[in-house]
mmCIF file of C-alpha atoms in Angstrom:
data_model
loop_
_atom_site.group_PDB
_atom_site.id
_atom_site.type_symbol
_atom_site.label_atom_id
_atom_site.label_comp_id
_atom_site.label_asym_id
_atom_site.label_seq_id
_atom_site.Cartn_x
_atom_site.Cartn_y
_atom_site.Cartn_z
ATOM 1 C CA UNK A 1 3.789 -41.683 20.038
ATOM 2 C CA UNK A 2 5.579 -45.259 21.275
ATOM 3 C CA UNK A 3 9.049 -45.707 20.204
ATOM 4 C CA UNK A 4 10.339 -49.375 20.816
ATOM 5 C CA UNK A 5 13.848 -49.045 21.560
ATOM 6 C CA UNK A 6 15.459 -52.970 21.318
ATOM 7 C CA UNK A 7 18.433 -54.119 22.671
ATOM 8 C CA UNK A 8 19.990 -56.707 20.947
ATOM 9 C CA UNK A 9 21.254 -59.138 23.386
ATOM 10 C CA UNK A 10 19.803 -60.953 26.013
ATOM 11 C CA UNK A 11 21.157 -59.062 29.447
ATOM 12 C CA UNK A 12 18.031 -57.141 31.335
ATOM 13 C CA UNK A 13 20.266 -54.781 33.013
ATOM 14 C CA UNK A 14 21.687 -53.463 29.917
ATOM 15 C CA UNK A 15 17.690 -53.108 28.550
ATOM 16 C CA UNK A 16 16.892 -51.647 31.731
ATOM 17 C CA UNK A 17 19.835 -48.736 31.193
ATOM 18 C CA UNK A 18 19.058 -48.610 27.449
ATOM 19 C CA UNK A 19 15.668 -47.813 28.373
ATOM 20 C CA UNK A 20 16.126 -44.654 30.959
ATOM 21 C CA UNK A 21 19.076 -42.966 28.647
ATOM 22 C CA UNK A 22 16.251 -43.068 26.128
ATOM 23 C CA UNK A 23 13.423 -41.566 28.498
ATOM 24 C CA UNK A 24 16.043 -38.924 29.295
ATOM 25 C CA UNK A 25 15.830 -37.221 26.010
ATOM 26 C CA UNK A 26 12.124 -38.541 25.142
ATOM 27 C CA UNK A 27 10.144 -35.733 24.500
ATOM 28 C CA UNK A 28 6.466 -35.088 26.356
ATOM 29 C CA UNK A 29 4.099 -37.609 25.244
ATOM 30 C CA UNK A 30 6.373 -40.077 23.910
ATOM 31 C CA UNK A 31 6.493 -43.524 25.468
ATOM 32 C CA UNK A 32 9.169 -45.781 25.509
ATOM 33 C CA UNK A 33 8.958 -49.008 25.890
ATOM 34 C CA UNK A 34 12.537 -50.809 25.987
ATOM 35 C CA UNK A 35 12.425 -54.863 25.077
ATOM 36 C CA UNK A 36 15.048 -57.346 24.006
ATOM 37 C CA UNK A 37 14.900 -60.880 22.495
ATOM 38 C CA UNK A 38 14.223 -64.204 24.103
ATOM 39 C CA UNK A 39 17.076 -65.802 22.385
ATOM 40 C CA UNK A 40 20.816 -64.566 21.776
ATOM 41 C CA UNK A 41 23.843 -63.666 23.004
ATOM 42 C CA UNK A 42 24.052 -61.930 26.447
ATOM 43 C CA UNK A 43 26.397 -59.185 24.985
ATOM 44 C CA UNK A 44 27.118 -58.726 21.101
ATOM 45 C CA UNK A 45 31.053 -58.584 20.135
ATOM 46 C CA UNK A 46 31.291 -60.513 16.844
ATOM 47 C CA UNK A 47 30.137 -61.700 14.009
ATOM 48 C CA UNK A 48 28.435 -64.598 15.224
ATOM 49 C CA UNK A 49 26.579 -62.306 17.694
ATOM 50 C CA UNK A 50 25.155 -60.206 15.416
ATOM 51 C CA UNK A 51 23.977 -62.771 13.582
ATOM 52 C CA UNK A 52 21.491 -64.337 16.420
ATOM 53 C CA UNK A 53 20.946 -60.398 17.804
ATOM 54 C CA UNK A 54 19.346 -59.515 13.834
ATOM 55 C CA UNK A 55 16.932 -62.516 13.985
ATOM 56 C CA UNK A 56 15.882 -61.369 17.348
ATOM 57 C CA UNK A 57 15.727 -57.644 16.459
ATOM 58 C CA UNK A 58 13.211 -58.505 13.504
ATOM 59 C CA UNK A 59 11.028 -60.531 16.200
ATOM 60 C CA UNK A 60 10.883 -58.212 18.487
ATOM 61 C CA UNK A 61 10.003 -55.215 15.609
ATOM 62 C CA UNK A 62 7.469 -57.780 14.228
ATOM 63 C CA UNK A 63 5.786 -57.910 17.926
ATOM 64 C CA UNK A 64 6.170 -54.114 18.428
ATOM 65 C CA UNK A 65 4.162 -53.534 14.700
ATOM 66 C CA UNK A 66 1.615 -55.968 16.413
ATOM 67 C CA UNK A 67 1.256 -53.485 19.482
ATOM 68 C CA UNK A 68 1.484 -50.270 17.669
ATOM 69 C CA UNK A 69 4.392 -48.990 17.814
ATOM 70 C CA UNK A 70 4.858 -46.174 16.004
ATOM 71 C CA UNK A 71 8.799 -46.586 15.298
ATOM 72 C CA UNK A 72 12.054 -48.910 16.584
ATOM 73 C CA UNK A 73 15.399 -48.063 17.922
ATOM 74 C CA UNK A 74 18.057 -51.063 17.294
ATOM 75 C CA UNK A 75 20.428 -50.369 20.365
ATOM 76 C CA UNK A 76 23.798 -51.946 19.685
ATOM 77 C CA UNK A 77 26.117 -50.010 17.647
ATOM 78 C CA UNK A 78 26.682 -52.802 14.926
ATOM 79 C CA UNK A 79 23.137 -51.981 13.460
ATOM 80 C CA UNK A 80 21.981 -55.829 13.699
ATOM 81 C CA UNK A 81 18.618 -56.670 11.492
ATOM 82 C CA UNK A 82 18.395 -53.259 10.597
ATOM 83 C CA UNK A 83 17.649 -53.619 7.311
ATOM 84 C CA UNK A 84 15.037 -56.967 8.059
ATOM 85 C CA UNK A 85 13.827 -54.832 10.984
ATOM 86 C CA UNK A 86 12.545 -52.098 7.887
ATOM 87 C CA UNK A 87 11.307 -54.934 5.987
ATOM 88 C CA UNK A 88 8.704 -55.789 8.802
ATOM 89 C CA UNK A 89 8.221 -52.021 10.226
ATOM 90 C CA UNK A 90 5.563 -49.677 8.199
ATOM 91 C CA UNK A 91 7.358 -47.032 10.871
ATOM 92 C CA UNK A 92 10.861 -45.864 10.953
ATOM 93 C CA UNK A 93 13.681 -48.096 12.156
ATOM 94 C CA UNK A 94 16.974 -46.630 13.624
ATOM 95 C CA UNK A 95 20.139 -48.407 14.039
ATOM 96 C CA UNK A 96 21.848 -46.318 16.649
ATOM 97 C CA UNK A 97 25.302 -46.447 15.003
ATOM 98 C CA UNK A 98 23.933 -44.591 11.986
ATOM 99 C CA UNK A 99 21.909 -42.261 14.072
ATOM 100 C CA UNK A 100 25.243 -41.046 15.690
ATOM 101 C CA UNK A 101 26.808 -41.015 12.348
ATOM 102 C CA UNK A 102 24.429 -38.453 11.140
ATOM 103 C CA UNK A 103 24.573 -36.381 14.157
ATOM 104 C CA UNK A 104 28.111 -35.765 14.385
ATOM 105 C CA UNK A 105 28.600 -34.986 11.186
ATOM 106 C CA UNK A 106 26.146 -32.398 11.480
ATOM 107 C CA UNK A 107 28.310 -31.183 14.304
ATOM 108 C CA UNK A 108 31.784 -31.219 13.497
ATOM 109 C CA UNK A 109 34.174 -32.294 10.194
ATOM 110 C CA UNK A 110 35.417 -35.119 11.173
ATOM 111 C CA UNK A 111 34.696 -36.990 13.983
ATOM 112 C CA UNK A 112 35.704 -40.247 15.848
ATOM 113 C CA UNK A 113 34.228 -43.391 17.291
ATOM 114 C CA UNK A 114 35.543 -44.902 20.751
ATOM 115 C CA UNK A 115 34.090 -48.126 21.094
ATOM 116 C CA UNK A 116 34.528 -51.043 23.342
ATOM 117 C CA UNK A 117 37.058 -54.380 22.325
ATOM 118 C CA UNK A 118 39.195 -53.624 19.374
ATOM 119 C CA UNK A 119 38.000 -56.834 17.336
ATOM 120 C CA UNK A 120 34.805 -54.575 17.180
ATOM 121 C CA UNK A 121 36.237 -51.952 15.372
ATOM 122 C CA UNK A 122 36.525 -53.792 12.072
ATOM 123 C CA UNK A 123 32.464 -54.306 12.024
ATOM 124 C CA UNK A 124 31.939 -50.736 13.331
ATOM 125 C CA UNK A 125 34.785 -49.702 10.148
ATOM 126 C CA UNK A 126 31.970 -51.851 7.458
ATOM 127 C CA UNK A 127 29.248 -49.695 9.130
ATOM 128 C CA UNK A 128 30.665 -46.359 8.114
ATOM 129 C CA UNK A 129 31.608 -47.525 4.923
ATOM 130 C CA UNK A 130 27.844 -48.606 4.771
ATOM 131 C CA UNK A 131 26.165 -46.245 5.837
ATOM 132 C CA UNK A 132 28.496 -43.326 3.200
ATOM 133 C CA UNK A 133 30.472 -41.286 6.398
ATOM 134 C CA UNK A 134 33.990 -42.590 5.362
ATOM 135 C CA UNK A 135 34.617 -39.253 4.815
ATOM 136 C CA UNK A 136 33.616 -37.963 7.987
ATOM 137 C CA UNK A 137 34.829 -40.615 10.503
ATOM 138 C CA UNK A 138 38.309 -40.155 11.052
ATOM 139 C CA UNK A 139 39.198 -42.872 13.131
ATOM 140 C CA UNK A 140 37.854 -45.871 14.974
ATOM 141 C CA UNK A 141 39.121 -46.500 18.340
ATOM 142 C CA UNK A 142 39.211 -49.871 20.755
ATOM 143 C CA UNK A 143 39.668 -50.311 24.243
ATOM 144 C CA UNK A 144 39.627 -53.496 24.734
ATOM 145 C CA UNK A 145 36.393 -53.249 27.768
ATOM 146 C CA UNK A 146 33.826 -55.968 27.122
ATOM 147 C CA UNK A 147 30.927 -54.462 26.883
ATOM 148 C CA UNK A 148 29.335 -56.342 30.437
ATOM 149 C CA UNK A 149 31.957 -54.624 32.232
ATOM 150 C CA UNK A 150 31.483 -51.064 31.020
ATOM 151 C CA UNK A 151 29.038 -51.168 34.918
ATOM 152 C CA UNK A 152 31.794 -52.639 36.831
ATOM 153 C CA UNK A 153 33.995 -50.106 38.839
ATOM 154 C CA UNK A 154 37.358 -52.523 38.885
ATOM 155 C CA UNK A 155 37.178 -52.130 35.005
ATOM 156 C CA UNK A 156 38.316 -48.574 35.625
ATOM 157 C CA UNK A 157 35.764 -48.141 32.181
ATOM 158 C CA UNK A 158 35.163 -44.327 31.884
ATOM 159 C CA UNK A 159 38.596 -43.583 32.786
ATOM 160 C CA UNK A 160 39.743 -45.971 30.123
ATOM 161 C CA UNK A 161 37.031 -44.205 27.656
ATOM 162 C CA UNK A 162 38.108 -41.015 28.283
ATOM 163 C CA UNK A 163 41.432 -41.040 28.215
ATOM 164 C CA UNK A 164 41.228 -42.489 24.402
ATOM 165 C CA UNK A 165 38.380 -40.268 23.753
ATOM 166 C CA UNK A 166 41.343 -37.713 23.818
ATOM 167 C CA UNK A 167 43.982 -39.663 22.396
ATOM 168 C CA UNK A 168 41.202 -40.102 19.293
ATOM 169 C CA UNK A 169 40.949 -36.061 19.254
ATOM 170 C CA UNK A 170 44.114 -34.889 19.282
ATOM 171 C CA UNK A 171 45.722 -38.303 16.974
ATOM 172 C CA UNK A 172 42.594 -37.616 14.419
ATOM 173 C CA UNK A 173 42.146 -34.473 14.420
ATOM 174 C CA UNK A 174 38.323 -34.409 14.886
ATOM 175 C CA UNK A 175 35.706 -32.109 16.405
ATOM 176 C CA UNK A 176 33.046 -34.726 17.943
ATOM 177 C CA UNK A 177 33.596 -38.667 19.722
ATOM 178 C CA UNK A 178 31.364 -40.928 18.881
ATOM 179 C CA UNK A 179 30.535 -43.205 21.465
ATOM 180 C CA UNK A 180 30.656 -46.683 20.005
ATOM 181 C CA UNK A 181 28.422 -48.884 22.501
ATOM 182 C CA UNK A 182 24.654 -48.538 23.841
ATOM 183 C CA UNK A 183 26.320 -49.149 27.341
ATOM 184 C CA UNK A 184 27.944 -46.179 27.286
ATOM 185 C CA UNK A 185 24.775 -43.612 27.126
ATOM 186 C CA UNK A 186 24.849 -43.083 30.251
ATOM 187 C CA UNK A 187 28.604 -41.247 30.344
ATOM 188 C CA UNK A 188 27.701 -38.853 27.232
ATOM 189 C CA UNK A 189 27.104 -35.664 29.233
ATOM 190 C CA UNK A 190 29.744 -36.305 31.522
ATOM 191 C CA UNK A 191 32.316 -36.899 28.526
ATOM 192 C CA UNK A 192 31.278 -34.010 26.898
ATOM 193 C CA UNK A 193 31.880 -31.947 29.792
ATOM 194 C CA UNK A 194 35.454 -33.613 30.762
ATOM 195 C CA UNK A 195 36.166 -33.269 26.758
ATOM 196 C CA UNK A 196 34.871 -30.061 25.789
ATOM 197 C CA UNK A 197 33.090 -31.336 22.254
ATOM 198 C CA UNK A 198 30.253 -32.618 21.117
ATOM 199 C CA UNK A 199 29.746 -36.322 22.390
ATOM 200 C CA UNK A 200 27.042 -38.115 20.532
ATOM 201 C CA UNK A 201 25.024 -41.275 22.271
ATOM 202 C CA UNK A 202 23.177 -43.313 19.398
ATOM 203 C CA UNK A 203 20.398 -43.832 21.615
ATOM 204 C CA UNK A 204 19.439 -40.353 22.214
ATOM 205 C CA UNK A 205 20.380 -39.226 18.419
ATOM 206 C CA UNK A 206 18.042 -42.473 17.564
ATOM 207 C CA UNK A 207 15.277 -41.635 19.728
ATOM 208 C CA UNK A 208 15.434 -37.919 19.005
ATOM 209 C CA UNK A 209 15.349 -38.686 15.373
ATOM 210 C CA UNK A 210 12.914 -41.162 15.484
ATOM 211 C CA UNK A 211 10.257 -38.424 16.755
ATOM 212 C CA UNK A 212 11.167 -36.308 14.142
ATOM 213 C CA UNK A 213 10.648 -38.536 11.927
ATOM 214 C CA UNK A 214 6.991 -40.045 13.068
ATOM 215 C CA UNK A 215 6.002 -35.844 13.901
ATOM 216 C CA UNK A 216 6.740 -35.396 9.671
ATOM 217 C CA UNK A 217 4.751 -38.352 9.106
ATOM 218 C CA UNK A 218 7.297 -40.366 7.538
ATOM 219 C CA UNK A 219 7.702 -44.194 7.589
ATOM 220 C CA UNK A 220 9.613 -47.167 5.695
ATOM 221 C CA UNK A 221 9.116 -46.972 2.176
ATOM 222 C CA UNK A 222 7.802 -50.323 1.358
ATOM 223 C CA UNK A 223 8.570 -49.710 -2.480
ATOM 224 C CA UNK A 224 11.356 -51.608 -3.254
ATOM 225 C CA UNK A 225 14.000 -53.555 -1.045
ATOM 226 C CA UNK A 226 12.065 -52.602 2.184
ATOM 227 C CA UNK A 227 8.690 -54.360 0.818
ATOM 228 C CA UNK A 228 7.092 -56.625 3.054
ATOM 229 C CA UNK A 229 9.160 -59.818 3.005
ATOM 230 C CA UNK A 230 7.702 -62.763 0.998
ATOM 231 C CA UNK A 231 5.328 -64.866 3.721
ATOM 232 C CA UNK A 232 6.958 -68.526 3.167
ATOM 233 C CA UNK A 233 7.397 -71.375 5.976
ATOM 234 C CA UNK A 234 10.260 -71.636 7.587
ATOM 235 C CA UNK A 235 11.928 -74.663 8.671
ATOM 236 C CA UNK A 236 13.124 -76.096 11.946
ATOM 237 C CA UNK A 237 14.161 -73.489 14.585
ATOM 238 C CA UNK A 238 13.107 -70.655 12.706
ATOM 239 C CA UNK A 239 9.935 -72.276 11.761
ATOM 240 C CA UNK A 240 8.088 -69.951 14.239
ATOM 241 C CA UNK A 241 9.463 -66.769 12.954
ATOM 242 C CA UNK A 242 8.470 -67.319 9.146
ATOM 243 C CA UNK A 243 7.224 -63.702 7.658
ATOM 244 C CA UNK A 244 3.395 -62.970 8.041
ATOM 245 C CA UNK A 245 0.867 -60.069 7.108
ATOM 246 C CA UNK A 246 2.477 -56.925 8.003
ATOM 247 C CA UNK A 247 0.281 -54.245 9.649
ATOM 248 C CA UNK A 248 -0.515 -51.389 7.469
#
């Protein structure tokens, strides 16, 4: 099978990253193939971010459909154009935030999400709400580390993580972290080892899920909300992303 795992934003190193956490876990015979948009922001920490990162998500998903891709991982944590994304996609379509969601609550009570600068938080506090965990997520933790500096060793970033990875555990009381930011995937194993719980990267929960998902033969329901949008012409800049025929 081909899972197309999209980041959001615009910086290839971060695609490039996004991309080998997900081979890690991929499992024999699946390829990845790891894209981002043309247009955006080079890192998404707003609002106004995730408003440019959804319009590219659903472009990208519409040119994955094209190639035959058999399902698409939206790698940033705020879930941008998830829901357009599922709109366009006959396959399923993972925002990675939710992914986690789902797998730590499979693996502890409560659990908590340390993400990157504490404006963040807010959006990733609308996304549990959302996506039905309030229950489960027991706190939402910033630490103020843009998220192009989680690679850059004077940020002192997995220190910084870790240290209120534990604060969040003990303050909380919860059994799993969270990790709030597709540029952290690469420190899950590590953290988990250093924290002694679970320690769930939506990337590898997405793309693990995503298999499972495709192996059950399962895909968007196009019934409803998640119908093929309307084909209409858009105007001026969007003009060359107006809907079309969606593969079948």
């Amino acid at each position: 099978m081909r899972i197309d795992v999209i980041n959001p934003n615009t910086t290839a190193a971060m695609t490039a990253a996004i991309g080998r956490a997900a081979e890690a876990v991929a499992a024999p015979g699946t390829r990845i193939v790891a894209r981002q948009p043309a247009f955006g922001a080079p890192s998404i920490e707003g609002h106004h971010d995730e408003a440019w990162a959804a319009a590219g998500v659903a472009t990208e998903v519409r040119a994955g459909q094209s190639e035959g891709a058999d399902a698409f991982v939206v790698a940033c944590f705020g879930d941008p154009g998830v829901a357009a994304a599922r709109e366009v996609a006959t396959g399923p379509v993972l925002g990675i935030a939710e992914a986690a969601f789902h797998c730590a609550s499979m693996l502890a009570t409560g659990f908590s999400v340390v993400t990157t600068l504490t404006r963040t938080c807010t959006i990733a506090e609308h996304l549990v709400v959302q996506h039905g965990f309030e229950r489960r997520c027991r706190g939402i933790h910033g630490t103020d580390i843009a998220v192009l500096d989680l690679d850059d060793p004077a940020s002192d970033a997995y220190v910084r993580i870790r240290a209120a990875a534990r604060d969040a555990l003990q303050r909380d009381r919860s059994g799993a972290i969270v990790l709030g930011c597709a540029g952290m995937a690469d420190w899950c194993r590590r953290l988990q080892q250093d924290l002694g719980v679970p320690v769930v990267d939506g990337v590898a929960a997405a793309v693990k899920l995503a298999e499972a998902l495709v192996t059950l033969g399962l895909g968007t329901s196009k019934h409803g909300d998640y119908a093929p949008p309307l084909p209409k012409a858009y105007a001026g800049l969007a003009a060359p992303y107006g809907p079309g025929p969606v593969r079948a």
